[in-house]
XYZ file of C-alpha atoms in Angstrom:
381
model
C 69.988 78.488 71.649
C 72.679 76.962 68.883
C 70.988 76.396 65.357
C 71.589 72.936 64.443
C 73.618 71.584 61.413
C 70.928 69.414 59.168
C 71.303 66.744 56.349
C 68.610 65.035 54.469
C 69.333 61.671 53.509
C 67.148 59.977 51.250
C 67.800 56.100 52.288
C 68.275 54.508 55.651
C 70.875 53.553 53.449
C 73.383 56.615 53.482
C 72.005 56.481 57.014
C 73.495 52.677 58.113
C 72.323 50.669 60.679
C 74.377 50.533 63.576
C 73.901 54.676 63.283
C 69.735 54.560 63.201
C 69.224 51.127 66.077
C 71.121 53.351 68.539
C 68.570 56.069 67.947
C 65.477 53.496 68.511
C 64.242 51.014 69.655
C 64.242 48.122 68.255
C 62.248 46.355 69.992
C 59.376 47.984 68.485
C 58.242 47.104 64.960
C 57.436 49.831 62.951
C 61.047 52.007 63.595
C 63.326 48.942 63.346
C 65.675 48.881 60.720
C 64.587 45.983 58.565
C 60.498 47.202 59.108
C 61.316 51.186 56.921
C 64.790 48.992 55.460
C 62.598 46.710 54.197
C 59.824 49.301 53.238
C 61.950 51.039 50.722
C 63.403 48.500 49.419
C 60.403 46.314 48.411
C 59.720 49.438 47.035
C 56.406 50.323 49.249
C 58.122 54.098 50.619
C 59.176 55.277 47.085
C 58.611 58.953 44.960
C 56.812 56.608 42.182
C 54.733 55.290 45.909
C 54.083 59.586 46.927
C 56.822 58.311 49.384
C 60.244 59.559 49.183
C 62.191 59.206 52.479
C 63.445 62.640 53.167
C 65.376 61.104 57.606
C 66.520 64.177 58.749
C 69.572 63.801 61.074
C 70.522 67.117 63.665
C 74.177 67.362 64.255
C 76.399 70.085 66.627
C 80.122 70.912 66.566
C 80.246 67.555 64.048
C 78.317 65.177 65.721
C 75.357 63.597 65.440
C 72.853 64.727 68.027
C 69.817 63.051 66.868
C 67.379 61.794 63.417
C 64.527 62.378 62.388
C 62.491 59.466 59.951
C 60.152 61.670 57.463
C 59.115 61.683 53.757
C 58.130 63.181 50.724
C 55.086 63.536 50.328
C 52.855 64.570 46.893
C 49.308 63.050 48.770
C 47.433 62.534 51.885
C 46.457 58.481 51.618
C 48.518 55.633 53.493
C 48.546 57.899 56.567
C 45.195 58.176 58.877
C 45.003 61.270 59.815
C 43.172 63.595 57.292
C 44.137 66.840 55.558
C 42.216 66.708 52.394
C 39.988 69.643 53.644
C 43.711 71.971 54.232
C 45.043 71.309 50.581
C 41.829 72.125 48.822
C 42.422 75.543 51.248
C 45.834 76.126 49.805
C 44.626 75.457 45.860
C 41.561 78.542 47.005
C 44.265 80.756 47.379
C 46.909 79.142 44.093
C 49.178 77.563 46.375
C 50.503 73.709 46.649
C 49.844 72.147 49.077
C 51.923 69.121 47.613
C 54.838 68.210 48.425
C 54.367 68.227 52.753
C 57.574 66.427 55.498
C 55.695 63.743 56.869
C 57.442 62.295 60.025
C 55.482 58.580 60.821
C 55.642 55.311 60.269
C 54.347 54.479 56.490
C 50.449 52.469 56.114
C 50.482 52.664 59.502
C 48.651 54.286 62.519
C 50.797 52.708 65.109
C 51.819 55.853 68.354
C 55.554 55.045 69.255
C 58.860 57.364 68.960
C 58.985 59.532 66.199
C 62.404 61.225 67.168
C 65.345 59.839 67.758
C 67.549 61.976 70.604
C 69.625 61.653 74.040
C 66.100 61.898 75.652
C 68.227 62.612 79.168
C 69.864 65.926 77.641
C 67.457 69.084 78.924
C 65.536 70.612 75.005
C 67.132 68.120 72.515
C 62.664 67.740 71.254
C 62.731 71.007 71.259
C 65.562 71.798 69.118
C 65.201 69.171 66.892
C 61.554 70.447 65.662
C 62.811 74.259 65.297
C 65.418 73.114 63.094
C 62.646 70.689 61.122
C 60.932 73.999 61.186
C 63.320 75.554 59.488
C 64.215 72.696 56.678
C 60.974 72.845 55.303
C 61.841 76.367 53.155
C 64.726 75.049 52.266
C 63.372 71.648 51.301
C 60.338 74.092 49.394
C 57.382 71.710 51.204
C 54.441 73.826 52.586
C 53.829 72.082 55.525
C 54.948 69.255 58.378
C 53.419 66.340 59.514
C 54.194 64.617 62.572
C 51.442 61.702 63.508
C 51.228 59.603 66.036
C 53.278 60.947 68.648
C 53.091 60.274 71.967
C 51.477 62.469 74.730
C 54.029 63.584 76.308
C 56.189 65.065 73.546
C 53.280 66.288 71.460
C 52.729 68.656 74.317
C 56.095 69.416 73.666
C 55.487 69.674 69.872
C 53.336 72.170 70.656
C 54.666 74.842 72.878
C 57.005 74.866 69.816
C 54.307 76.759 67.765
C 52.838 72.981 65.631
C 49.039 72.330 66.845
C 48.115 69.439 67.740
C 45.382 67.450 66.675
C 43.708 64.769 68.265
C 41.955 60.867 65.943
C 40.442 58.165 67.922
C 41.947 54.816 68.498
C 39.853 52.016 70.080
C 42.618 50.166 72.115
C 42.146 46.629 73.916
C 43.223 46.760 77.725
C 45.044 43.687 79.504
C 43.172 43.409 83.395
C 45.041 41.395 84.397
C 42.131 38.331 82.433
C 43.563 34.437 82.641
C 41.410 32.922 79.227
C 39.511 34.586 77.474
C 36.718 33.473 79.218
C 37.874 36.481 82.434
C 37.394 38.676 80.011
C 34.490 37.287 78.900
C 32.794 37.016 82.225
C 33.253 41.422 82.634
C 30.781 42.057 79.976
C 26.902 42.322 80.447
C 24.424 39.153 79.922
C 23.808 40.274 76.856
C 27.155 41.627 75.429
C 28.566 38.134 76.230
C 25.956 36.559 74.764
C 26.341 38.533 71.482
C 30.198 37.453 71.094
C 29.804 33.810 72.106
C 27.338 34.159 69.796
C 29.970 35.363 66.652
C 32.230 32.693 67.793
C 30.043 29.554 67.542
C 29.023 30.904 63.439
C 32.483 30.717 62.326
C 32.649 27.219 64.253
C 29.814 26.048 62.788
C 30.864 27.208 59.184
C 33.442 24.727 59.640
C 36.678 26.775 59.657
C 39.693 26.474 62.025
C 41.533 29.322 62.550
C 45.696 28.853 63.461
C 48.444 31.144 64.723
C 52.078 30.703 63.129
C 54.491 32.840 64.913
C 58.289 34.388 62.818
C 59.581 31.670 61.703
C 56.739 29.057 61.736
C 55.017 31.284 59.460
C 56.671 30.128 55.768
C 57.388 31.296 51.964
C 54.039 30.029 50.991
C 52.120 31.579 53.822
C 53.203 34.968 52.965
C 52.776 34.800 49.256
C 48.790 33.856 49.642
C 48.393 36.058 52.747
C 49.313 39.235 49.903
C 47.529 37.627 47.131
C 44.567 37.499 50.715
C 45.998 40.950 51.411
C 45.888 42.001 47.268
C 42.413 41.084 46.819
C 40.447 42.535 49.760
C 42.172 45.743 49.176
C 40.786 45.806 45.647
C 37.698 45.049 46.564
C 37.154 48.009 48.629
C 39.039 50.691 46.773
C 39.557 49.290 42.520
C 43.135 49.117 42.952
C 45.606 47.664 45.122
C 47.556 47.911 48.120
C 50.972 49.954 49.131
C 52.587 46.430 50.380
C 54.258 44.698 47.761
C 54.722 40.680 47.391
C 58.839 41.887 48.470
C 57.982 43.969 51.359
C 56.205 40.746 52.188
C 58.033 37.462 51.312
C 61.314 38.704 52.190
C 60.782 42.176 54.715
C 58.671 40.689 56.991
C 60.842 37.345 57.893
C 63.296 39.885 58.238
C 61.702 40.753 61.358
C 62.566 38.227 63.458
C 59.603 36.781 65.799
C 58.106 39.804 66.024
C 55.274 38.651 62.655
C 52.363 36.868 63.774
C 50.012 35.977 61.147
C 46.019 33.968 61.938
C 45.607 31.569 59.134
C 41.512 30.130 58.051
C 40.696 26.868 56.991
C 37.875 25.701 54.662
C 38.193 21.977 54.314
C 41.832 22.299 54.645
C 41.873 25.160 52.390
C 43.222 28.612 53.288
C 40.668 31.078 52.643
C 41.590 34.243 55.376
C 44.424 36.018 57.102
C 44.999 38.711 59.979
C 48.625 39.652 60.161
C 49.939 40.891 63.684
C 52.930 42.403 64.599
C 54.321 41.607 69.192
C 55.794 44.791 70.302
C 57.365 45.190 74.098
C 54.830 44.917 75.427
C 51.761 45.645 72.487
C 50.236 43.920 69.924
C 49.515 45.754 66.870
C 46.553 44.610 64.361
C 47.882 45.765 60.831
C 46.478 43.777 57.643
C 43.696 41.162 56.571
C 42.690 40.138 53.373
C 40.263 36.411 52.592
C 39.124 34.594 49.204
C 35.928 34.455 50.028
C 33.145 36.461 52.799
C 31.913 34.290 56.089
C 29.821 35.923 58.925
C 31.997 37.155 61.705
C 35.834 35.776 60.469
C 37.312 39.298 60.763
C 35.940 40.002 64.400
C 37.808 36.066 64.442
C 40.372 36.174 63.076
C 41.245 40.074 63.845
C 40.146 40.625 67.006
C 39.349 38.555 68.821
C 42.257 35.461 68.056
C 44.411 38.642 69.258
C 43.048 39.380 72.054
C 43.696 35.085 73.385
C 47.157 35.736 71.353
C 47.783 38.854 74.583
C 45.902 36.921 77.475
C 48.712 33.632 76.533
C 52.074 36.230 76.444
C 50.590 38.600 78.920
C 50.788 41.728 76.747
C 48.995 44.336 78.151
C 47.624 45.690 74.880
C 46.035 45.046 71.838
C 46.428 47.471 68.753
C 44.631 46.927 66.361
C 44.556 49.945 63.870
C 42.888 52.937 62.945
C 38.525 52.977 62.954
C 36.353 51.112 63.471
C 33.244 52.033 66.457
C 31.527 48.394 65.916
C 35.588 47.051 68.153
C 33.407 49.306 71.099
C 30.839 46.632 71.865
C 33.948 44.016 71.832
C 35.850 45.431 74.426
C 37.931 47.930 72.714
C 38.391 51.309 74.437
C 38.432 54.779 72.228
C 41.555 56.646 73.824
C 42.970 59.602 72.041
C 46.093 59.698 69.829
C 48.832 63.117 68.932
C 49.240 64.621 65.871
C 51.999 68.061 65.346
C 51.195 70.116 62.515
C 53.651 73.650 61.601
C 52.484 74.884 58.466
C 55.426 77.180 56.843
C 52.455 80.236 54.900
C 51.852 82.577 57.861
C 48.688 82.881 56.286
C 46.741 79.662 56.842
C 49.103 78.839 60.221
C 47.075 80.346 62.537
C 43.702 78.957 60.147
C 44.833 75.330 60.774
C 45.695 76.047 64.487
C 41.648 77.375 65.233
C 40.977 74.783 62.983
C 42.875 72.086 65.215
C 40.950 73.609 68.409
C 37.777 72.710 67.349
C 38.599 69.537 66.032
C 39.783 69.196 69.047
C 37.085 70.215 72.148
C 34.688 67.445 68.826
C 37.201 64.402 69.534
C 37.534 65.211 73.326
C 33.688 64.859 73.480
C 33.086 61.198 71.165
C 35.242 59.995 72.681
C 33.722 60.322 75.791
C 30.490 59.747 74.330
C 32.429 56.040 73.110
C 33.141 55.084 77.063
C 29.865 55.076 78.157
C 29.034 52.237 75.120
C 31.722 50.021 76.474
C 29.911 46.433 76.599
C 31.662 45.972 80.053
C 29.007 45.426 83.589
C 27.618 48.905 84.711
C 30.886 49.361 87.877
C 33.077 48.974 85.414
C 32.258 50.968 82.557
């Protein structure tokens, strides 16, 4: 197999929008040029933030064969596939785990395309994977991680010596529901009453929610959302969020009609907001923030409004983000997500493969068990 020539780009600007858009589906928000380029221009993905762009282009006979979005990481934050124990193992051996190379959407645990290439050409994915593995040594990184890739491509990467890791997320699927009540009618009686009680409690607190899409979201709305985002992030972690004000006020409006914002108001004033992005056939729930605490408002704004939106628009799937077993009783089904990992050091490569295999069994067992806890009537579980 003839080796490919690799070029590392320190920003998307070096690649160019026309070239990038030719290789990645621009109808999916997170690999679109405005989104990824906006993360760079708004200072969210920089060497200082620990997300240094290092996108890779592969050439054959002086012609571009494919592109791989990638970042040099100096920490493991914002990835949602946790490898802190690996970093500890490297340290115990006197080795440096960072920097590492990550192919992922920054701060976004959404499954999607991770390689741009002609899918009709045989073995292009495998050739690019081999090229990336060779490039790791040139870049002096410990490892290369491909996060939240589709199941079929993940299986192909496994054949390239890249152990597969599994994680679990909870997604909602549209079973051709006519409306939200039709969805609720599929629940067992007790679970249906619980969910109704949550929604009624939101109304009793005097909260009014409105859903805005794309150009209907004003600069004032974006500034408010950034305030909510930073306030909530600081409460949870003790420091501000990764995303800057510029990301919300400039990058998000540039995404056209993809952004969806749900704003909750009390006595006519905004008090909380949830942000979603609409893709080809999927709604992605991404960020949430509030200035005051209200019972069940998070569930209403982040889950139930999203479900209603999917039903109204005929979207097939709602991906509300990582983690959260509390989603199961609200009709979100446990699904598997996939990542693959290349370890440069041969001494640790087999240890990581064994770890991934053992972990995979536990994750699969957990997914099966979680599926038994869904709130649907018995015949539908």
